Structure formats: structure tokens, C-alpha cells
PDB file of C-alpha atoms in Angstrom:
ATOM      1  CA  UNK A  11       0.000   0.000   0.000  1.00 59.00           C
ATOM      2  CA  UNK A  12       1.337   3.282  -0.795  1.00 78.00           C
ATOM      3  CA  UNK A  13       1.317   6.505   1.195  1.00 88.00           C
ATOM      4  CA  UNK A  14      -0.058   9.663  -0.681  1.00 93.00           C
ATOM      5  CA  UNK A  15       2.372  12.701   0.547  1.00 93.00           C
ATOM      6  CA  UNK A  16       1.402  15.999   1.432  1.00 92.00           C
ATOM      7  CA  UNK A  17       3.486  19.641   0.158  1.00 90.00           C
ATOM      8  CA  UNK A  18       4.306  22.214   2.881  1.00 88.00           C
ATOM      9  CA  UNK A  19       1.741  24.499   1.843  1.00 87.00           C
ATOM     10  CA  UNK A  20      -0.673  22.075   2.377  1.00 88.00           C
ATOM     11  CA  UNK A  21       0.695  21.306   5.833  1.00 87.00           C
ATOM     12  CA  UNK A  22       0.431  24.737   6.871  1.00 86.00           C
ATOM     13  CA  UNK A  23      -3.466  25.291   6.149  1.00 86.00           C
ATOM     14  CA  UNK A  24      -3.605  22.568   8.105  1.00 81.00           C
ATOM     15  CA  UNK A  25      -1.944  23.677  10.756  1.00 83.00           C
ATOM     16  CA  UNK A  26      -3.560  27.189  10.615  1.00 80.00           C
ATOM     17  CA  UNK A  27      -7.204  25.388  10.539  1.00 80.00           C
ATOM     18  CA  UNK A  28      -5.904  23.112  13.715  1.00 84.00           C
ATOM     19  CA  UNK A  29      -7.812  20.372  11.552  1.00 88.00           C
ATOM     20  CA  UNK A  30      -5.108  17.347  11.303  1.00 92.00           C
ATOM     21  CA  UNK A  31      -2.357  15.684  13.967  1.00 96.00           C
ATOM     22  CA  UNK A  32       1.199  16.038  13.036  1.00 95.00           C
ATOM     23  CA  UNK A  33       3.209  13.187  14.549  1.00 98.00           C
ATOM     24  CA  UNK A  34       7.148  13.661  13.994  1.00 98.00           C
ATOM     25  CA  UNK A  35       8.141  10.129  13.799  1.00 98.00           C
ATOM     26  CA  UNK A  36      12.242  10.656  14.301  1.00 98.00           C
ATOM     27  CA  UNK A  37      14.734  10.423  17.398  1.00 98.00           C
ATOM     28  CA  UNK A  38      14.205  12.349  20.290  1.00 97.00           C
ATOM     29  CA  UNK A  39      17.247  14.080  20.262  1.00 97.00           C
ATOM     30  CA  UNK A  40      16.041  15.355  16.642  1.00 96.00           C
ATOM     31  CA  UNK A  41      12.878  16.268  17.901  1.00 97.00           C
ATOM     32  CA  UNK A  42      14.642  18.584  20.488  1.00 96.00           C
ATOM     33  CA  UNK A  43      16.803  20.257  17.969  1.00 95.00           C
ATOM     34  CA  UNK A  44      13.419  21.265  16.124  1.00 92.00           C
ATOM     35  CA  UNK A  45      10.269  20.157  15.166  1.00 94.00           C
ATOM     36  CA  UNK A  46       6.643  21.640  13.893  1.00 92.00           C
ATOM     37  CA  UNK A  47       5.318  23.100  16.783  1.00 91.00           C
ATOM     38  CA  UNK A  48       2.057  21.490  18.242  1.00 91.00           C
ATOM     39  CA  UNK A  49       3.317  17.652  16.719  1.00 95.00           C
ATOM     40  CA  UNK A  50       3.462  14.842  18.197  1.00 97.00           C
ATOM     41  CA  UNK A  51       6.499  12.932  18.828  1.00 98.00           C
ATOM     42  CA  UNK A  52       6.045   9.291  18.498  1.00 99.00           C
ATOM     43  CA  UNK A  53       9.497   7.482  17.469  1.00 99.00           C
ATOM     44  CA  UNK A  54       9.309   4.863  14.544  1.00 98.00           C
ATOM     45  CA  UNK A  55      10.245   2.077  15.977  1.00 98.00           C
ATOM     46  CA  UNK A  56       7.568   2.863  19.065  1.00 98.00           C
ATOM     47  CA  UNK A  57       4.971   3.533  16.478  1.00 98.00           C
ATOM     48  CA  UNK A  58       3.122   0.132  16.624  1.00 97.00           C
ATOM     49  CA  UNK A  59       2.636   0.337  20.519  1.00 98.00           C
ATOM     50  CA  UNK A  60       1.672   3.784  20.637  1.00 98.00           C
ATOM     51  CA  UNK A  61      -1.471   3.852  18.254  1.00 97.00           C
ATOM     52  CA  UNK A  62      -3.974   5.016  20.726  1.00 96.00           C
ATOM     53  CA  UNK A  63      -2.335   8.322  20.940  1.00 97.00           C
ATOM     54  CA  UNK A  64      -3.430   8.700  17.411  1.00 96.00           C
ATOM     55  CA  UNK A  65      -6.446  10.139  16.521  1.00 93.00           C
ATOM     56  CA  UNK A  66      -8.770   8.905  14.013  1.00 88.00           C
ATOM     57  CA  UNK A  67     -11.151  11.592  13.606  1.00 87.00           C
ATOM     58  CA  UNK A  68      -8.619  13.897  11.932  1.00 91.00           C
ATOM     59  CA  UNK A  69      -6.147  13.845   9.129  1.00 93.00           C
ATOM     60  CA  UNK A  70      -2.943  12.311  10.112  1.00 96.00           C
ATOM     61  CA  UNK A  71       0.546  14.191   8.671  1.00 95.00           C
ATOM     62  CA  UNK A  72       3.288  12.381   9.263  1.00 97.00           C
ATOM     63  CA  UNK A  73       7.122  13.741   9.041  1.00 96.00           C
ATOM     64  CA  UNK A  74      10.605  13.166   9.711  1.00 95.00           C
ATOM     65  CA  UNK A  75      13.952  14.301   8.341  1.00 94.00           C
ATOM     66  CA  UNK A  76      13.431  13.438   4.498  1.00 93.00           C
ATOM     67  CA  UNK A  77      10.260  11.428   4.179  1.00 90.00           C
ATOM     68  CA  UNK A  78      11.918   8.298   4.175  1.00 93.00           C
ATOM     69  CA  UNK A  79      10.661   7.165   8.340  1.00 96.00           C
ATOM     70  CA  UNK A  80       7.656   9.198   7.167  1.00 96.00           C
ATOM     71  CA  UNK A  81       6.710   7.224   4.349  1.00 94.00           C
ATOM     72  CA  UNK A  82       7.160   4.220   6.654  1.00 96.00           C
ATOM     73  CA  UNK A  83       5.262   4.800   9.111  1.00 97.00           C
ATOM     74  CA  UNK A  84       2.203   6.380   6.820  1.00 96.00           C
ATOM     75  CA  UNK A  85       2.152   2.706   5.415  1.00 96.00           C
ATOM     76  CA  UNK A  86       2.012   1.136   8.845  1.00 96.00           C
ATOM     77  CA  UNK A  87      -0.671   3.592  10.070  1.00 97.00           C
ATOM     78  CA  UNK A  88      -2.572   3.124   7.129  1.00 95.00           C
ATOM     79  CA  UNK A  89      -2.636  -0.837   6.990  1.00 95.00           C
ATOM     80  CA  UNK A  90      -3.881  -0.060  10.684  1.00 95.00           C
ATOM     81  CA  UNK A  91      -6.835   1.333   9.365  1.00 94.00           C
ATOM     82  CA  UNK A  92      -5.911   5.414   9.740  1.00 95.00           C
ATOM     83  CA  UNK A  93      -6.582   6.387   5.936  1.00 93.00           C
ATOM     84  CA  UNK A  94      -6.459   9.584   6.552  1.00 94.00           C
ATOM     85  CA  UNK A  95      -2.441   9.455   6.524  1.00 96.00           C
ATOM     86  CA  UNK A  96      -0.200  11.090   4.573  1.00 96.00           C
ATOM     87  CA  UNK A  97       3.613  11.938   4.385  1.00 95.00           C
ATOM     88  CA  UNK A  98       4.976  15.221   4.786  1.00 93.00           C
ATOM     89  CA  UNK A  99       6.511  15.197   0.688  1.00 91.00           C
ATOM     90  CA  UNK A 100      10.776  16.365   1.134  1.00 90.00           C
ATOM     91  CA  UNK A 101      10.747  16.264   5.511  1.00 91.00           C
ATOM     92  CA  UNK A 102      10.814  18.402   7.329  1.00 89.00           C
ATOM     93  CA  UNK A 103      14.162  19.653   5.028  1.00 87.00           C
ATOM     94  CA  UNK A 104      11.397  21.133   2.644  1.00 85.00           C
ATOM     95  CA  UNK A 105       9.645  22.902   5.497  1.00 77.00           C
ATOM     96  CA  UNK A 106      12.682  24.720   6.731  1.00 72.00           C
ATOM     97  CA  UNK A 107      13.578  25.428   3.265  1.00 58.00           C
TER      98      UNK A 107
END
């Protein structure tokens, strides 16, 4: 199953309409150094124990670094049953860009 992927601009209607969960799916110690404020930090690897902090009434943006942990883990969430997923398109290196 593939993951659609979402653009920045997207993101940030998103995020100005407080419609959709952001959940940063890299290391903690890139979290710290900066992340999208208001997301959700929830590792990769802790991803499939952590589901019920996900919620399925909203769209679901996930991001990391590049989109590579993204696109992961927007497969996972969607075989899960959260179709509302997508992948931040470029990481977050396109939003800082």
C-alpha cells in the first residue's frame, strides 16, 4: 500500500485550521533540535505500541527528516486502518527550506 504525501503548503493550512495531527516520527534528540510546533512525537520504531495516541477523527501528517521514516510509518498507520495518513513530501528539510 502506498502513502499519498502531502506539500508544505498544504501542511500549513492545516496547521492554521488546527484540523489534522502532526506526529514527527524521528529520534528524540532530533525532535529537540526542532520540530513543527504542536506535533506529536512518536518514534518509529515505538509507532506500533503507541497507536492510541493517534487520533482517528482527523487527518494524520506524518514527518521526519526526508520522508523516508515518514513514508514508513504512513504505510504502517494506514494498513492499521488510519486512511487519513499522509507523508509530509521532502521532511521536514522542505519545510525549513
Amino acid at each position: 500500500m502506498s502513502c499519498p504525501s502531502i506539500h508544505v503548503s498544504e501542511l500549513k493550512s492545516h496547521l492554521f485550521r488546527r484540523d489534522a495531527q502532526i506526529i514527527d516520527v524521528r529520534e528524540i534528540d532530533e525532535y529537540r533540535a526542532s520540530h513543527i510546533e504542536g506535533s506529536t512525537l512518536i518514534p518509529l520504531a515505538e509507532l506500533p505500541f503507541r497507536l492510541d495516541e493517534i487520533e482517528r477523527n482527523k487527518d494524520i501528517i506524518v514527518v521526519c527528516r526526508s520522508g523516508n521514516r515518514s513514508a514508513q510509518a504512513c504505510e504502517l498507520l494506514r494498513e492499521r486502518g488510519y486512511l487519513r495518513t499522509r507523508s509530509l513530501s521532502g521532511g521536514l528539510a522542505s519545510w525549513s527550506a
